[in-house]
Short mmCIF file of N, CA and C in Angstrom, two decimals:
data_model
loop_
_atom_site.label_atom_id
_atom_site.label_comp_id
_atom_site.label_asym_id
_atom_site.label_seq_id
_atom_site.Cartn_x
_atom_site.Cartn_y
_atom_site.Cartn_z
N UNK A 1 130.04 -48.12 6.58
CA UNK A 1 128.67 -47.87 6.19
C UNK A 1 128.35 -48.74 4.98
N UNK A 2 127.09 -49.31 4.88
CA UNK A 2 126.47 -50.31 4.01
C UNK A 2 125.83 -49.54 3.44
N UNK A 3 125.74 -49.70 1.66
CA UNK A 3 124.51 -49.12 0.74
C UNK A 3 124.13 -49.78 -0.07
N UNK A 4 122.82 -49.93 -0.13
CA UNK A 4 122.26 -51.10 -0.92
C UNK A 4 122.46 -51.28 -2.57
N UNK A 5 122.75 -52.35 -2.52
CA UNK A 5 123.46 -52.28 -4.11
C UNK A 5 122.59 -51.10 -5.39
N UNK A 6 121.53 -51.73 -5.32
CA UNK A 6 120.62 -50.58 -6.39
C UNK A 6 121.11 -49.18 -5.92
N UNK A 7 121.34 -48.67 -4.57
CA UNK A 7 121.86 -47.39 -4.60
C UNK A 7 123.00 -47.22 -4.96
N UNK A 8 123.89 -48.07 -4.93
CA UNK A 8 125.31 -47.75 -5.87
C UNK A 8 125.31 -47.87 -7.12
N UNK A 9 124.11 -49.05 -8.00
CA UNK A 9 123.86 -49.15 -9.17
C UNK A 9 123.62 -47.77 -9.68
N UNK A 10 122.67 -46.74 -9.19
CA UNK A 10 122.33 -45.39 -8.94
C UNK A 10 123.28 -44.77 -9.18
N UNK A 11 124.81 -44.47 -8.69
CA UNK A 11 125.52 -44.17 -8.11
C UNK A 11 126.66 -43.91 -9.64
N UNK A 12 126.84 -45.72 -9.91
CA UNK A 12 127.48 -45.31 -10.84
C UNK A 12 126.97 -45.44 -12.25
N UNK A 13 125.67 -45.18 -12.21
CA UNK A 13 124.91 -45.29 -13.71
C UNK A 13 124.94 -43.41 -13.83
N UNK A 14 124.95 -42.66 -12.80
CA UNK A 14 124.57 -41.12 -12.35
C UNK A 14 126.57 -40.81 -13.03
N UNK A 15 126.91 -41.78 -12.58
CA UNK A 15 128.76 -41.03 -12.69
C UNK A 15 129.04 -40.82 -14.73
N UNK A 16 128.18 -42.34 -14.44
CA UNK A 16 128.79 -42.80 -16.12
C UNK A 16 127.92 -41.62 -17.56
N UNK A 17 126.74 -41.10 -17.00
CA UNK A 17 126.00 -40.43 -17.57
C UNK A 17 126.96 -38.96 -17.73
N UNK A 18 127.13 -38.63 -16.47
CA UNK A 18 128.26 -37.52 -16.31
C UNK A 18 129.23 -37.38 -17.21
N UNK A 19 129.95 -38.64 -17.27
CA UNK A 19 130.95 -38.93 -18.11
C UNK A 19 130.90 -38.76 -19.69
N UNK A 20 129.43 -38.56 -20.20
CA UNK A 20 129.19 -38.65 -21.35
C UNK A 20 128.23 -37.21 -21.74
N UNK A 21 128.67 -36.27 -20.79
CA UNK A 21 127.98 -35.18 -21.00
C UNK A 21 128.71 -34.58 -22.11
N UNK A 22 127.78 -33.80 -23.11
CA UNK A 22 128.57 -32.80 -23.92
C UNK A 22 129.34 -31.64 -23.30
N UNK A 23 130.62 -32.09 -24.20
CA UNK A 23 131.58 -30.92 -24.40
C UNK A 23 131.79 -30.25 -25.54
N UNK A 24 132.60 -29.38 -25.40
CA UNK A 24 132.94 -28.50 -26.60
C UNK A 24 134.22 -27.44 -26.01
N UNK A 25 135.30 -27.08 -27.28
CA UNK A 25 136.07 -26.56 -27.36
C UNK A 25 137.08 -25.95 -28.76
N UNK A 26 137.11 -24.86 -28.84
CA UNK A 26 137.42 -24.15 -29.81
C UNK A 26 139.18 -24.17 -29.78
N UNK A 27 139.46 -25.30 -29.87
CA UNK A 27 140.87 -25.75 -29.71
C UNK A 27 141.75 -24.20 -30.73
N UNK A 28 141.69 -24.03 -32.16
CA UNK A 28 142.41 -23.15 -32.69
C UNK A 28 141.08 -22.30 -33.42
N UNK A 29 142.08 -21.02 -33.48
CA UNK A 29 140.50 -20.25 -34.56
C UNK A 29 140.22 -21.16 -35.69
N UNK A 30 140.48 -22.42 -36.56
CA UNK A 30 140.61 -22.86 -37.00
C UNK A 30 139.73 -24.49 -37.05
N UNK A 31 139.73 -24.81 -35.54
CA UNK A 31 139.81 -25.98 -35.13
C UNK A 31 138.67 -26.31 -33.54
N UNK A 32 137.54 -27.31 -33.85
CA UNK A 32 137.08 -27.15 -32.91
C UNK A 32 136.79 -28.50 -32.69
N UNK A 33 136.34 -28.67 -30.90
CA UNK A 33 135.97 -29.96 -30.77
C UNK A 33 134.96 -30.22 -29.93
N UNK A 34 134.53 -31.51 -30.38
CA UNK A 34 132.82 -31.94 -29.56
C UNK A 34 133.04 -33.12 -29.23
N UNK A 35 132.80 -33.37 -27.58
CA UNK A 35 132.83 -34.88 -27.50
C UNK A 35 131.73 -35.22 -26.76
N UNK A 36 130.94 -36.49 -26.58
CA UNK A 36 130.03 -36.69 -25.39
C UNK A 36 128.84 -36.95 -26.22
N UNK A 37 127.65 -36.94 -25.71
CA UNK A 37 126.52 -36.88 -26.06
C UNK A 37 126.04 -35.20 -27.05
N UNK A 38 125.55 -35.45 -27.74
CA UNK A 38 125.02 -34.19 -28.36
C UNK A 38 123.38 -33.53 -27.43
N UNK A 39 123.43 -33.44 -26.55
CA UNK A 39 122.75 -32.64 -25.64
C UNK A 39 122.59 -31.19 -25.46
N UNK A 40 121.86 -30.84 -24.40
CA UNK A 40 121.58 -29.50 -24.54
C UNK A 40 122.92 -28.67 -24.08
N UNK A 41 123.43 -29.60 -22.92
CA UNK A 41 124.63 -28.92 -22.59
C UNK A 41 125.55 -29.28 -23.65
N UNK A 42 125.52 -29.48 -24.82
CA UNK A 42 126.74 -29.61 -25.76
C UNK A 42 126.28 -28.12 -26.96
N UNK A 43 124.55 -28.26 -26.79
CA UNK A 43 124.03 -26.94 -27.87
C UNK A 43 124.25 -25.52 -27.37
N UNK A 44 124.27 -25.76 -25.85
CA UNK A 44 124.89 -24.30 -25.25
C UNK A 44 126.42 -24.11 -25.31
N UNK A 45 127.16 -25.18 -25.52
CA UNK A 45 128.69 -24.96 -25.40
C UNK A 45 128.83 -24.44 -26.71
N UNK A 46 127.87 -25.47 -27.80
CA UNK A 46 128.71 -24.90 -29.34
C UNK A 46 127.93 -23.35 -29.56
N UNK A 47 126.74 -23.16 -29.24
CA UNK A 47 126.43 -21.58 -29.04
C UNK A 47 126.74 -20.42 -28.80
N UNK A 48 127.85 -20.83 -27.45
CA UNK A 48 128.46 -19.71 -26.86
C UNK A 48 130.10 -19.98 -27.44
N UNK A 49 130.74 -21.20 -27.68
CA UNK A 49 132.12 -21.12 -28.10
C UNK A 49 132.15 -21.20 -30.03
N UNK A 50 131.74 -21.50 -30.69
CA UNK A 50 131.65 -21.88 -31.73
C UNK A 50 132.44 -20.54 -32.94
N UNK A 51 133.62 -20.22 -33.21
CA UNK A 51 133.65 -19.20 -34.15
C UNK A 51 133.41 -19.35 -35.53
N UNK A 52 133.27 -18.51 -35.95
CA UNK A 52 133.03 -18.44 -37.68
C UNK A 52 133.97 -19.17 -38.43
N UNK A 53 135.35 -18.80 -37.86
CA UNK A 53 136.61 -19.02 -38.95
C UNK A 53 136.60 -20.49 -38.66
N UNK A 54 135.97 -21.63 -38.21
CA UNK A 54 136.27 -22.76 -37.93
C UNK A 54 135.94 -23.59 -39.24
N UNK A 55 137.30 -24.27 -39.46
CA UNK A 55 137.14 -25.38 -40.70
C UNK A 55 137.48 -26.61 -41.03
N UNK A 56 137.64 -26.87 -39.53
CA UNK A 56 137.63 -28.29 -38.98
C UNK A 56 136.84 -28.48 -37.86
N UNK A 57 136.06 -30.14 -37.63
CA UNK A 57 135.57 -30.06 -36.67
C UNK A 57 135.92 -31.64 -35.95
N UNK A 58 136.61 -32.22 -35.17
CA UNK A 58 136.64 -33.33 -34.65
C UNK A 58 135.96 -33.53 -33.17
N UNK A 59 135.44 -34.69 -33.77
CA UNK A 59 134.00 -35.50 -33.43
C UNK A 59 134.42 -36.67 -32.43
N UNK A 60 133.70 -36.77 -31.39
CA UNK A 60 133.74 -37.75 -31.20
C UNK A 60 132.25 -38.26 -29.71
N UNK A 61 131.47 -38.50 -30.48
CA UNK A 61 129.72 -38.42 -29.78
C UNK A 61 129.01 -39.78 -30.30
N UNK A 62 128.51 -40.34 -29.28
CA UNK A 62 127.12 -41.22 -28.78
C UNK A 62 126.08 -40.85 -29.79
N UNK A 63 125.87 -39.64 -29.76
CA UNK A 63 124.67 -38.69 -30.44
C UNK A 63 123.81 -38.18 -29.10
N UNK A 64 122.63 -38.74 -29.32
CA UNK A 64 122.00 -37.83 -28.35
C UNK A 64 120.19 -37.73 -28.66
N UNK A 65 119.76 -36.32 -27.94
CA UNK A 65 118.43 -36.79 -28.36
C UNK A 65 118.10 -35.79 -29.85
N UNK A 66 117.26 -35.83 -30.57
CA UNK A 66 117.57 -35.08 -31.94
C UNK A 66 117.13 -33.73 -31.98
N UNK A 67 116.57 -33.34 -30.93
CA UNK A 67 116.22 -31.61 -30.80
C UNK A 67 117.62 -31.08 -30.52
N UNK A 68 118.43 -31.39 -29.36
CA UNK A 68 119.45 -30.71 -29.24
C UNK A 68 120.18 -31.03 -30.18
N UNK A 69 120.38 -32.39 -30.92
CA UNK A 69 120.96 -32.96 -32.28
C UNK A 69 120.77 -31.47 -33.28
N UNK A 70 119.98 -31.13 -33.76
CA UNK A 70 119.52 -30.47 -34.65
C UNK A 70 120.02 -29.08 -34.39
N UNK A 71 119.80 -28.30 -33.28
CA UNK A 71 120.61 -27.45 -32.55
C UNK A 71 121.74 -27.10 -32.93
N UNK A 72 122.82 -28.14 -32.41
CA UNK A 72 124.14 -28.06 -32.93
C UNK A 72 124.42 -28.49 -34.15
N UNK A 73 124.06 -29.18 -35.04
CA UNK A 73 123.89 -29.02 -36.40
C UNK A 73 123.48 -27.33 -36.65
N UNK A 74 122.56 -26.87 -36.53
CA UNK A 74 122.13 -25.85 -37.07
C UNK A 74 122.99 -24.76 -37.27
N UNK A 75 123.96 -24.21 -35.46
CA UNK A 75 125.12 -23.94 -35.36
C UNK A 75 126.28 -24.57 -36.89
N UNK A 76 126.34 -25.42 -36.83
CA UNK A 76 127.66 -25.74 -37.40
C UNK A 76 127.15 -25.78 -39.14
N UNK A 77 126.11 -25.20 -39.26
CA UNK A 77 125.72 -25.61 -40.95
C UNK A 77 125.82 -24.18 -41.54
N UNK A 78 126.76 -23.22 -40.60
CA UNK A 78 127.33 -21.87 -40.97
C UNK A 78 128.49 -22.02 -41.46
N UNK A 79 128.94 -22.89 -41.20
CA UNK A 79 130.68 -23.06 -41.97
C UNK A 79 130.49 -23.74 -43.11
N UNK A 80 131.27 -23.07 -43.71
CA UNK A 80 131.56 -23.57 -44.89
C UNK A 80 132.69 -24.42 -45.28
N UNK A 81 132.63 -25.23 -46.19
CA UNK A 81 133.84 -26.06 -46.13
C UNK A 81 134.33 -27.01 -45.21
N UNK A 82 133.35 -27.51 -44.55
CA UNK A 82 134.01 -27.83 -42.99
C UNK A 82 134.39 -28.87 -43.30
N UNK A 83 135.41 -29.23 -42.71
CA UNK A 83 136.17 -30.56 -42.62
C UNK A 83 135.73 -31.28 -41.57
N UNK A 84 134.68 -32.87 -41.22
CA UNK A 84 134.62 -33.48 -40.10
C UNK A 84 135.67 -34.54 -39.98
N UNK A 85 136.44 -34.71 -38.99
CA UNK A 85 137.08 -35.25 -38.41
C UNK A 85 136.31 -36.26 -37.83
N UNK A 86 135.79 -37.95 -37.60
CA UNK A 86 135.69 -38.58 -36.69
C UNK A 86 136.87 -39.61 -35.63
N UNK A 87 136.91 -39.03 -34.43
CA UNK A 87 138.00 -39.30 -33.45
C UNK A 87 137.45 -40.17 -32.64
N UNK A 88 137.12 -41.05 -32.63
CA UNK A 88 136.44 -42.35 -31.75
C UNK A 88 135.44 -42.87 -32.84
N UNK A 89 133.77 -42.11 -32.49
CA UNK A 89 132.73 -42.61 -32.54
C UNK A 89 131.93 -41.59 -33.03
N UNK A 90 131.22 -42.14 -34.23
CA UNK A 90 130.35 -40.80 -34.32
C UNK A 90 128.59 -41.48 -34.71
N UNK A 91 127.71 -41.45 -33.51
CA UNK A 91 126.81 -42.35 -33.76
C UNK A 91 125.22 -41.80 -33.58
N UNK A 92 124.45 -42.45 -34.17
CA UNK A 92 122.88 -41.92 -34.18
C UNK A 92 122.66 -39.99 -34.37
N UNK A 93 122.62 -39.48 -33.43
CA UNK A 93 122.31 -38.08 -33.97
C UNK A 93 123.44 -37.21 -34.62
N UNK A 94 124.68 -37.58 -34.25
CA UNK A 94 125.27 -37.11 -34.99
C UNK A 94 126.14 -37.93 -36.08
N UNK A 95 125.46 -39.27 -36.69
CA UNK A 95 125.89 -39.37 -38.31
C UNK A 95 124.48 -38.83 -38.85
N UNK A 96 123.10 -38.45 -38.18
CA UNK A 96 121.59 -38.39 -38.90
C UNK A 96 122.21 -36.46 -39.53
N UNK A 97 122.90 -35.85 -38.07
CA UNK A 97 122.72 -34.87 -38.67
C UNK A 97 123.76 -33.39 -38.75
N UNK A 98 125.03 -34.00 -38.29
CA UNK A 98 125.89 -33.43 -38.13
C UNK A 98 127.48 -33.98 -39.06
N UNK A 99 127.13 -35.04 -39.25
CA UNK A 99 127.99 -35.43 -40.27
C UNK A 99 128.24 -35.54 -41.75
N UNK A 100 126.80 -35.03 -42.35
CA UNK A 100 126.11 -34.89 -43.28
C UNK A 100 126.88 -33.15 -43.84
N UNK A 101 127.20 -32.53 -42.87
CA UNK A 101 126.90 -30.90 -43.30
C UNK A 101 129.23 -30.74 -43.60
N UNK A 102 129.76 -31.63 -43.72
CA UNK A 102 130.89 -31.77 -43.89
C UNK A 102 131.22 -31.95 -44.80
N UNK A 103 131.91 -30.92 -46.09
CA UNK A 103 132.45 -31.29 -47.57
C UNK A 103 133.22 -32.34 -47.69
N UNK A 104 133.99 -32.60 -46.15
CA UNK A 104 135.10 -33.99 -46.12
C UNK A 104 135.03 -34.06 -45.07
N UNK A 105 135.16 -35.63 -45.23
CA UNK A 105 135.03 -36.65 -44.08
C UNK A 105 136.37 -37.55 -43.56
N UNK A 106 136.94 -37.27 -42.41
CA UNK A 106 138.04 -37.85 -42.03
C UNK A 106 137.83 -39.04 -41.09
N UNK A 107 137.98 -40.41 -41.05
CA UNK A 107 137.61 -41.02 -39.96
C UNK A 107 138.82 -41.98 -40.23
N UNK A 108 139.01 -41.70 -38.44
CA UNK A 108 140.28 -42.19 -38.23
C UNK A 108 140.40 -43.67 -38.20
N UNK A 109 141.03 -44.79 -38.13
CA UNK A 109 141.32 -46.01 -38.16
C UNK A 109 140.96 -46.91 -37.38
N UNK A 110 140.66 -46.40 -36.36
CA UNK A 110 139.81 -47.25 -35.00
C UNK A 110 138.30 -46.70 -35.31
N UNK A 111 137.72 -45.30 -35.81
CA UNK A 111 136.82 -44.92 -35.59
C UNK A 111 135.62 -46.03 -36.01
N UNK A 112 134.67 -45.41 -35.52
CA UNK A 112 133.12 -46.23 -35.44
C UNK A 112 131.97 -45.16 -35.77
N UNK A 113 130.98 -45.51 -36.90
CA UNK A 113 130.31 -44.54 -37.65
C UNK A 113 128.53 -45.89 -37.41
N UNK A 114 127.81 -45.43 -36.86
CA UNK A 114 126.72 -45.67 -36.14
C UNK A 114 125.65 -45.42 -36.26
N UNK A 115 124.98 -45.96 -37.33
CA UNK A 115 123.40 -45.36 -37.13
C UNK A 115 122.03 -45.98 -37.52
N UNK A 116 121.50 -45.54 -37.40
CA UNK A 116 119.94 -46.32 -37.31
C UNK A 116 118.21 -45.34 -37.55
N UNK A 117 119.06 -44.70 -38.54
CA UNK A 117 117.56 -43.74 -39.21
C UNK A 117 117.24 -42.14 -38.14
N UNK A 118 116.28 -41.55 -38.42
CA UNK A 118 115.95 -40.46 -37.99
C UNK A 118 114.24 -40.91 -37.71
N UNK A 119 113.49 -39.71 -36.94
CA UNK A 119 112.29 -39.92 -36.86
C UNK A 119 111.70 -40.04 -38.31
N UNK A 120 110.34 -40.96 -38.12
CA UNK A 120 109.72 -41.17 -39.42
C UNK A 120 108.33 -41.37 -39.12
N UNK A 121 107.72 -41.57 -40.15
CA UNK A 121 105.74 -41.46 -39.48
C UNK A 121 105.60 -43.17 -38.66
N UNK A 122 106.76 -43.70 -38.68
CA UNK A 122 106.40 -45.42 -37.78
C UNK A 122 106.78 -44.61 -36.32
N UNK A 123 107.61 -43.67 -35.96
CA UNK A 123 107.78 -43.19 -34.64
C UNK A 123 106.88 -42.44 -33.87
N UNK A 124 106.79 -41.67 -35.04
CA UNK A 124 105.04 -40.43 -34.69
C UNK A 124 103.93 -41.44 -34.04
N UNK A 125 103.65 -42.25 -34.99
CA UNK A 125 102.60 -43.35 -34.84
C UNK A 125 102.47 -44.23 -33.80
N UNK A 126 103.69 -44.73 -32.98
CA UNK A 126 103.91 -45.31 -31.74
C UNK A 126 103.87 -44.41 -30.79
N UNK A 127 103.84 -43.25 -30.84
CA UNK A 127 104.26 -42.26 -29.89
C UNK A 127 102.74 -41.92 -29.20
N UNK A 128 102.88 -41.63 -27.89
CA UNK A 128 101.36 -41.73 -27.18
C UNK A 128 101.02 -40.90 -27.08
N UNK A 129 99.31 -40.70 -26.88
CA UNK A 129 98.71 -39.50 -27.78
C UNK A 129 99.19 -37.86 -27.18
N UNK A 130 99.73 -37.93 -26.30
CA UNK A 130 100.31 -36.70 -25.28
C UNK A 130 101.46 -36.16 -25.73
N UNK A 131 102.04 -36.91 -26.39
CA UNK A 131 103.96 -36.80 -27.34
C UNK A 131 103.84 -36.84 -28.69
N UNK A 132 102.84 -36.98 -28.84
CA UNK A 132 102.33 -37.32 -31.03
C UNK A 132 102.49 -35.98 -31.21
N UNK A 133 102.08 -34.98 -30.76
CA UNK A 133 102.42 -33.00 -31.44
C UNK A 133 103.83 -32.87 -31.62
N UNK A 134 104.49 -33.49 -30.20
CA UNK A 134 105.95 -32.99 -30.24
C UNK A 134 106.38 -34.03 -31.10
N UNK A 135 106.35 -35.38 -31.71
CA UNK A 135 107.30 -36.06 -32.11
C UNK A 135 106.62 -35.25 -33.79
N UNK A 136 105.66 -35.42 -34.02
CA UNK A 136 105.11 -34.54 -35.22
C UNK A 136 106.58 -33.50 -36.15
N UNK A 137 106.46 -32.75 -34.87
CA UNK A 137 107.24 -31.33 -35.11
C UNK A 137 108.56 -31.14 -34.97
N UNK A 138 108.81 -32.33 -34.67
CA UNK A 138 110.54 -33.11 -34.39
C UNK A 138 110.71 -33.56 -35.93
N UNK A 139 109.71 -34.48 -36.31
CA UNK A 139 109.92 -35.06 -37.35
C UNK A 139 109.67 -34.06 -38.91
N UNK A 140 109.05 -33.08 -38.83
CA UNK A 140 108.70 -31.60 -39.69
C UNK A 140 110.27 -30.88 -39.70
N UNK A 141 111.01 -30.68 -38.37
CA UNK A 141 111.85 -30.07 -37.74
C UNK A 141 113.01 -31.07 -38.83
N UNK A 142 113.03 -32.07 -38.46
CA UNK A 142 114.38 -32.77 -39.16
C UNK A 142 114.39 -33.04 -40.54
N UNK A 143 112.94 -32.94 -41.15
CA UNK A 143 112.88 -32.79 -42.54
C UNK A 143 113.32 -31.78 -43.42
N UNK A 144 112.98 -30.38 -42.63
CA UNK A 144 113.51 -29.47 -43.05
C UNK A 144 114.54 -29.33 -43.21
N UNK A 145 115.43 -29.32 -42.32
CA UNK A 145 117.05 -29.59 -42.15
C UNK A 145 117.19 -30.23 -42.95
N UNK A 146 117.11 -31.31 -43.35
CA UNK A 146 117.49 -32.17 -43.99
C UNK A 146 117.83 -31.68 -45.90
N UNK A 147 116.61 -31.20 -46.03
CA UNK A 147 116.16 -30.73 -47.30
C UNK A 147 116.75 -29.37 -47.40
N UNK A 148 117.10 -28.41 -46.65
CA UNK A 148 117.93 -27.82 -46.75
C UNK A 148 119.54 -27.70 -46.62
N UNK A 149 119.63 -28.50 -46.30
CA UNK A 149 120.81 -29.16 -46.37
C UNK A 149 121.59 -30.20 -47.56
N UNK A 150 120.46 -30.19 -48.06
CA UNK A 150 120.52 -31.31 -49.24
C UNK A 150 121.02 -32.96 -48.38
N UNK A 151 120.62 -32.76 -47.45
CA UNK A 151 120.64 -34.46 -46.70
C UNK A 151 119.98 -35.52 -47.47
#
């Protein structure tokens, strides 16, 4: 059977996305881990697995889009003391906003630290008139955080 290339392009652009879905795992009461995109399926994993006593966290994420970004930040800006670990890559949403909330920063020897700003009024402003409320309240949304956080 023959399939036309764009449908396999399809095929394995659909696999590779897969591949970069958020995970999460509460390796020790102690010790937890996030890899993949910071997505919604990564804000429901750290939601439902995430314990209190955790005081390490190793990283290793793309980032993602910054609502669910913010999400799992929000989750993890309950620990105290946290130790981030970066184990690969830690890039765009999570150096804007998850790497920030870590008393210490571990990045390993190969690692890669990635970024390129947060929303700002040049994004709001490009944004078309149907998405200008939500990027608005994205950008209100990450200020806050931010400032409470002392970011």
């Amino acid at each position: 059977m023959r399939f036309p290339l764009a449908f396999l392009a399809l095929l394995v652009s659909g696999a590779a996305s897969l591949a970069h879905a958020g995970s999460c795992e509460q390796r020790s009461p102690t010790v937890f881990v996030i890899r993949g995109s910071t997505d919604k399926v990564l804000a429901d994993c750290v939601a439902a697995r995430l314990k209190p006593t955790t005081q390490e966290l190793i990283i290793d994420s793309e980032g993602g889009p910054v609502d669910a970004a913010l999400d799992v930040a929000q989750r993890l800006s309950s620990l105290k003391a946290l130790t981030v670990r970066v184990d690969g890559q830690c890039a765009s949403a999570c150096v804007n906003y998850i790497l920030p909330l870590g008393r210490r920063l571990l990045v390993g020897q190969k690692a890669i630290l990635l970024t390129h700003g947060g929303i700002d009024a040049a994004h709001v402003a490009r944004a078309s008139p149907d998405r200008r409320g939500a990027m608005e309240a994205l950008a209100a949304r990450q200020t806050a955080f931010a400032r409470a956080h002392g970011i």
